Coordinates of C-alpha atoms in Angstrom, one line a residue:
Chain A
N1 CA 73.7 72.4 5.9
A2 CA 70.8 71.0 8.0
G3 CA 69.2 68.8 5.4
V4 CA 65.8 67.6 6.5
T5 CA 64.6 68.8 10.0
Q6 CA 61.6 67.5 11.8
T7 CA 59.9 69.1 14.8
P8 CA 58.9 68.0 17.4
K9 CA 61.1 64.9 18.0
F10 CA 58.8 63.5 20.6
R11 CA 55.2 64.1 21.5
V12 CA 52.6 62.4 23.7
L13 CA 48.9 63.0 22.9
K14 CA 45.6 61.9 24.3
T15 CA 43.0 60.3 22.1
G16 CA 41.1 63.0 20.2
Q17 CA 43.7 65.7 20.4
S18 CA 45.2 67.3 17.3
M19 CA 48.7 68.2 16.4
T20 CA 51.0 69.2 13.5
L21 CA 54.4 67.8 12.6
L22 CA 56.6 70.2 10.7
C23 CA 59.2 69.2 8.2
A24 CA 61.7 71.6 6.7
Q25 CA 64.3 71.0 4.0
D26 CA 67.0 73.4 2.9
M27 CA 68.1 71.5 -0.3
N28 CA 65.6 73.1 -2.6
H29 CA 64.0 69.7 -3.3
E30 CA 60.8 69.6 -5.2
Y31 CA 59.5 66.4 -3.7
M32 CA 58.6 65.7 -0.1
Y33 CA 57.1 62.8 1.7
W34 CA 55.7 61.7 5.0
Y35 CA 56.2 58.1 6.1
R36 CA 55.3 56.2 9.2
Q37 CA 57.4 53.4 10.6
D38 CA 56.0 50.6 12.7
P39 CA 57.8 47.5 14.0
G40 CA 57.9 44.7 11.5
M41 CA 56.1 46.8 8.8
G42 CA 58.6 49.0 7.3
L43 CA 58.1 52.5 6.1
R44 CA 54.6 53.3 4.8
L45 CA 53.9 56.3 2.7
I46 CA 51.2 58.6 4.2
H47 CA 51.1 61.6 1.8
Y48 CA 53.5 63.2 -0.6
S49 CA 54.0 66.4 -2.5
V50 CA 55.5 67.0 -5.9
G51 CA 55.8 70.7 -5.5
E52 CA 54.7 73.8 -3.7
G53 CA 50.9 73.9 -3.4
T54 CA 50.4 70.2 -4.3
T55 CA 49.7 67.2 -2.2
A56 CA 48.7 63.6 -2.9
K57 CA 47.6 60.5 -0.9
G58 CA 50.0 57.6 -0.3
E59 CA 49.4 54.2 1.0
V60 CA 47.9 55.0 4.4
P61 CA 46.4 58.5 4.3
D62 CA 43.4 58.1 6.5
G63 CA 43.4 60.2 9.6
Y64 CA 46.1 62.6 8.3
N65 CA 46.1 65.8 6.4
V66 CA 49.1 67.7 4.8
S67 CA 49.9 71.0 3.4
R68 CA 52.8 72.4 1.3
L69 CA 52.4 76.2 1.3
K70 CA 56.1 76.8 0.9
K71 CA 58.5 74.7 -1.1
Q72 CA 60.8 74.1 1.9
N73 CA 58.0 73.0 4.3
F74 CA 55.7 70.0 4.5
L75 CA 53.3 69.8 7.4
L76 CA 51.5 66.6 8.6
G77 CA 48.4 67.1 10.7
L78 CA 46.4 64.8 12.9
E79 CA 42.9 66.2 13.4
S80 CA 41.8 63.7 16.0
A81 CA 44.6 61.4 17.2
A82 CA 43.9 57.7 17.8
P83 CA 46.1 55.1 19.5
S84 CA 46.6 53.4 16.1
Q85 CA 48.6 56.5 15.1
T86 CA 51.3 55.8 17.7
S87 CA 54.3 55.5 15.5
V88 CA 57.6 57.0 14.4
Y89 CA 57.0 59.5 11.6
F90 CA 59.7 60.3 9.0
C91 CA 59.8 63.1 6.6
A92 CA 61.8 62.8 3.4
S93 CA 62.7 64.9 0.4
S94 CA 64.2 64.2 -3.0
Y95 CA 65.4 66.3 -5.9
L96 CA 64.0 63.8 -8.5
A97 CA 61.0 61.6 -8.1
G98 CA 61.4 57.9 -8.6
Q99 CA 64.3 57.1 -10.9
T100 CA 67.5 58.1 -9.2
G101 CA 65.6 60.1 -6.6
E102 CA 67.3 59.0 -3.5
L103 CA 65.4 60.1 -0.4
F104 CA 66.9 62.3 2.3
F105 CA 65.2 61.6 5.6
G106 CA 64.8 63.6 8.8
E107 CA 65.6 62.1 12.2
G108 CA 62.0 61.1 12.9
S109 CA 59.2 62.3 15.2
R110 CA 58.1 59.7 17.8
L111 CA 54.4 60.1 18.6
T112 CA 52.5 58.3 21.3
V113 CA 48.7 58.5 21.5
L114 CA 47.3 57.4 24.8
Chain B
S1 CA 49.1 41.2 -3.4
Q2 CA 52.3 43.2 -3.6
K3 CA 55.0 42.3 -1.1
I4 CA 58.6 43.2 -0.3
E5 CA 60.2 40.6 1.9
Q6 CA 63.5 41.0 3.8
N7 CA 64.8 38.5 6.4
S8 CA 63.0 39.4 9.6
E9 CA 65.6 37.6 11.7
A10 CA 68.7 39.4 12.6
L11 CA 71.9 38.5 10.9
N12 CA 74.9 37.9 13.1
I13 CA 78.3 37.6 11.6
Q14 CA 82.0 37.8 12.6
E15 CA 84.1 40.8 11.8
G16 CA 85.9 40.4 8.5
K17 CA 83.3 38.1 7.0
T18 CA 80.9 39.0 4.1
A19 CA 77.3 39.8 5.1
T20 CA 74.6 39.0 2.6
L21 CA 71.1 40.4 2.9
T22 CA 68.2 39.4 0.8
C23 CA 65.3 41.4 -0.7
N24 CA 62.5 39.5 -2.5
Y25 CA 59.5 41.1 -4.0
T26 CA 56.2 40.0 -5.7
N27 CA 53.8 41.7 -8.0
Y28 CA 56.0 44.7 -8.6
S29 CA 57.9 45.7 -11.7
P30 CA 60.4 48.1 -10.2
A31 CA 62.4 50.3 -12.5
Y32 CA 65.0 50.8 -9.7
L33 CA 65.9 49.3 -6.4
Q34 CA 67.6 51.2 -3.6
W35 CA 69.2 50.1 -0.3
Y36 CA 69.3 52.3 2.8
R37 CA 71.0 52.0 6.2
Q38 CA 69.1 52.9 9.4
D39 CA 70.8 53.2 12.8
P40 CA 68.6 53.0 16.0
G41 CA 66.7 56.2 16.6
R42 CA 67.8 57.8 13.3
G43 CA 66.4 58.2 9.8
P44 CA 67.4 56.0 6.9
V45 CA 70.4 57.0 4.8
F46 CA 70.7 56.1 1.1
L47 CA 73.5 53.7 0.2
L48 CA 73.1 52.4 -3.4
L49 CA 70.7 52.3 -6.3
I50 CA 70.6 49.7 -9.1
R51 CA 68.5 49.9 -12.2
E52 CA 66.5 47.1 -13.7
N53 CA 68.9 46.7 -16.6
E54 CA 71.9 46.4 -14.3
K55 CA 73.0 43.1 -12.8
E56 CA 75.4 44.3 -10.3
K57 CA 76.6 47.6 -8.7
R58 CA 79.5 48.2 -6.4
K59 CA 80.5 51.0 -4.0
E60 CA 83.6 50.5 -1.9
R61 CA 82.8 47.4 0.3
L62 CA 79.2 47.2 -0.8
K63 CA 77.8 45.2 -3.7
V64 CA 74.2 44.9 -4.9
T65 CA 72.8 42.5 -7.4
F66 CA 69.4 42.7 -9.0
D67 CA 67.7 39.7 -10.7
T68 CA 64.3 40.8 -12.2
T69 CA 63.6 37.2 -13.2
L70 CA 64.0 35.9 -9.7
K71 CA 62.5 39.2 -8.3
Q72 CA 65.4 39.4 -5.9
S73 CA 68.2 41.7 -4.8
L74 CA 71.2 40.7 -2.8
F75 CA 73.2 43.2 -0.7
H76 CA 76.7 42.3 0.3
I77 CA 79.1 43.9 2.7
T78 CA 82.6 42.6 2.4
A79 CA 85.2 42.7 5.1
S80 CA 82.4 43.6 7.6
Q81 CA 83.2 45.8 10.6
P82 CA 81.3 46.4 13.9
A83 CA 80.5 49.8 12.6
D84 CA 78.4 48.2 9.8
S85 CA 75.9 47.0 12.5
A86 CA 72.6 48.6 11.6
T87 CA 69.3 47.8 9.9
Y88 CA 69.3 47.7 6.1
L89 CA 66.2 48.6 4.1
C90 CA 65.4 47.5 0.6
A91 CA 63.2 49.9 -1.4
L92 CA 61.6 49.6 -4.8
V93 CA 61.0 52.5 -7.0
T94 CA 58.0 51.5 -9.2
G95 CA 57.7 54.7 -11.2
G96 CA 55.8 57.8 -10.5
F97 CA 56.6 59.3 -7.1
K98 CA 56.4 56.3 -4.8
T99 CA 59.2 54.5 -3.1
I100 CA 58.1 51.3 -1.4
F101 CA 60.2 49.9 1.5
G102 CA 60.7 46.5 3.0
A103 CA 60.7 46.1 6.8
G104 CA 64.5 45.8 6.9
T105 CA 67.1 43.3 8.2
R106 CA 69.1 43.9 11.4
L107 CA 72.8 43.2 11.0
F108 CA 75.1 42.6 13.9
V109 CA 78.9 42.4 13.3
K110 CA 80.9 41.0 16.2
A111 CA 84.4 42.0 16.8

């Protein structure tokens, strides 16, 4: 049982380049989330999805887009990367939202924008 | 403004002692509070959840308290072991679909 899988694990981009981070979960979870983690700032929610075909903005959505075409996948896109987007990105999923919805995290994707 | 504060300084304790980590929040009315463990280079892992109407929750060597009047949660690890060394994250579930995280406290347990 793989849980939540993120690809790629590491990526270096130049300013202005685009890329997509892929998150896949095999737990049949309805809810999926993208967070970024920066030193001293904790995890901040970028976008989330409450089901296939739906997406919503989180706390820091600017510069990112997402898609949830299949229930098991949640893609995070950077159209024009900026150095401020250098961070570690975590995908998470949960069976239930809020309440007892513990989050299951992937191992993270470390992105550096030069 | 809304804030979740955890001790930014690392906590160093001796093996066998009880580690106590603090989570304070302002301008939130969380329905639930969660604690996660994060090891270097890994994703957070869920440990415990406590509801607003619960004062205390235990799981093996872990104990969490939740005081909605003080707006504070305490996380205790009893009989600590070097393997407990990690960063511990506090998270508030405010309703809807959003879980808000603190920056975490790094714990070092010396043998």
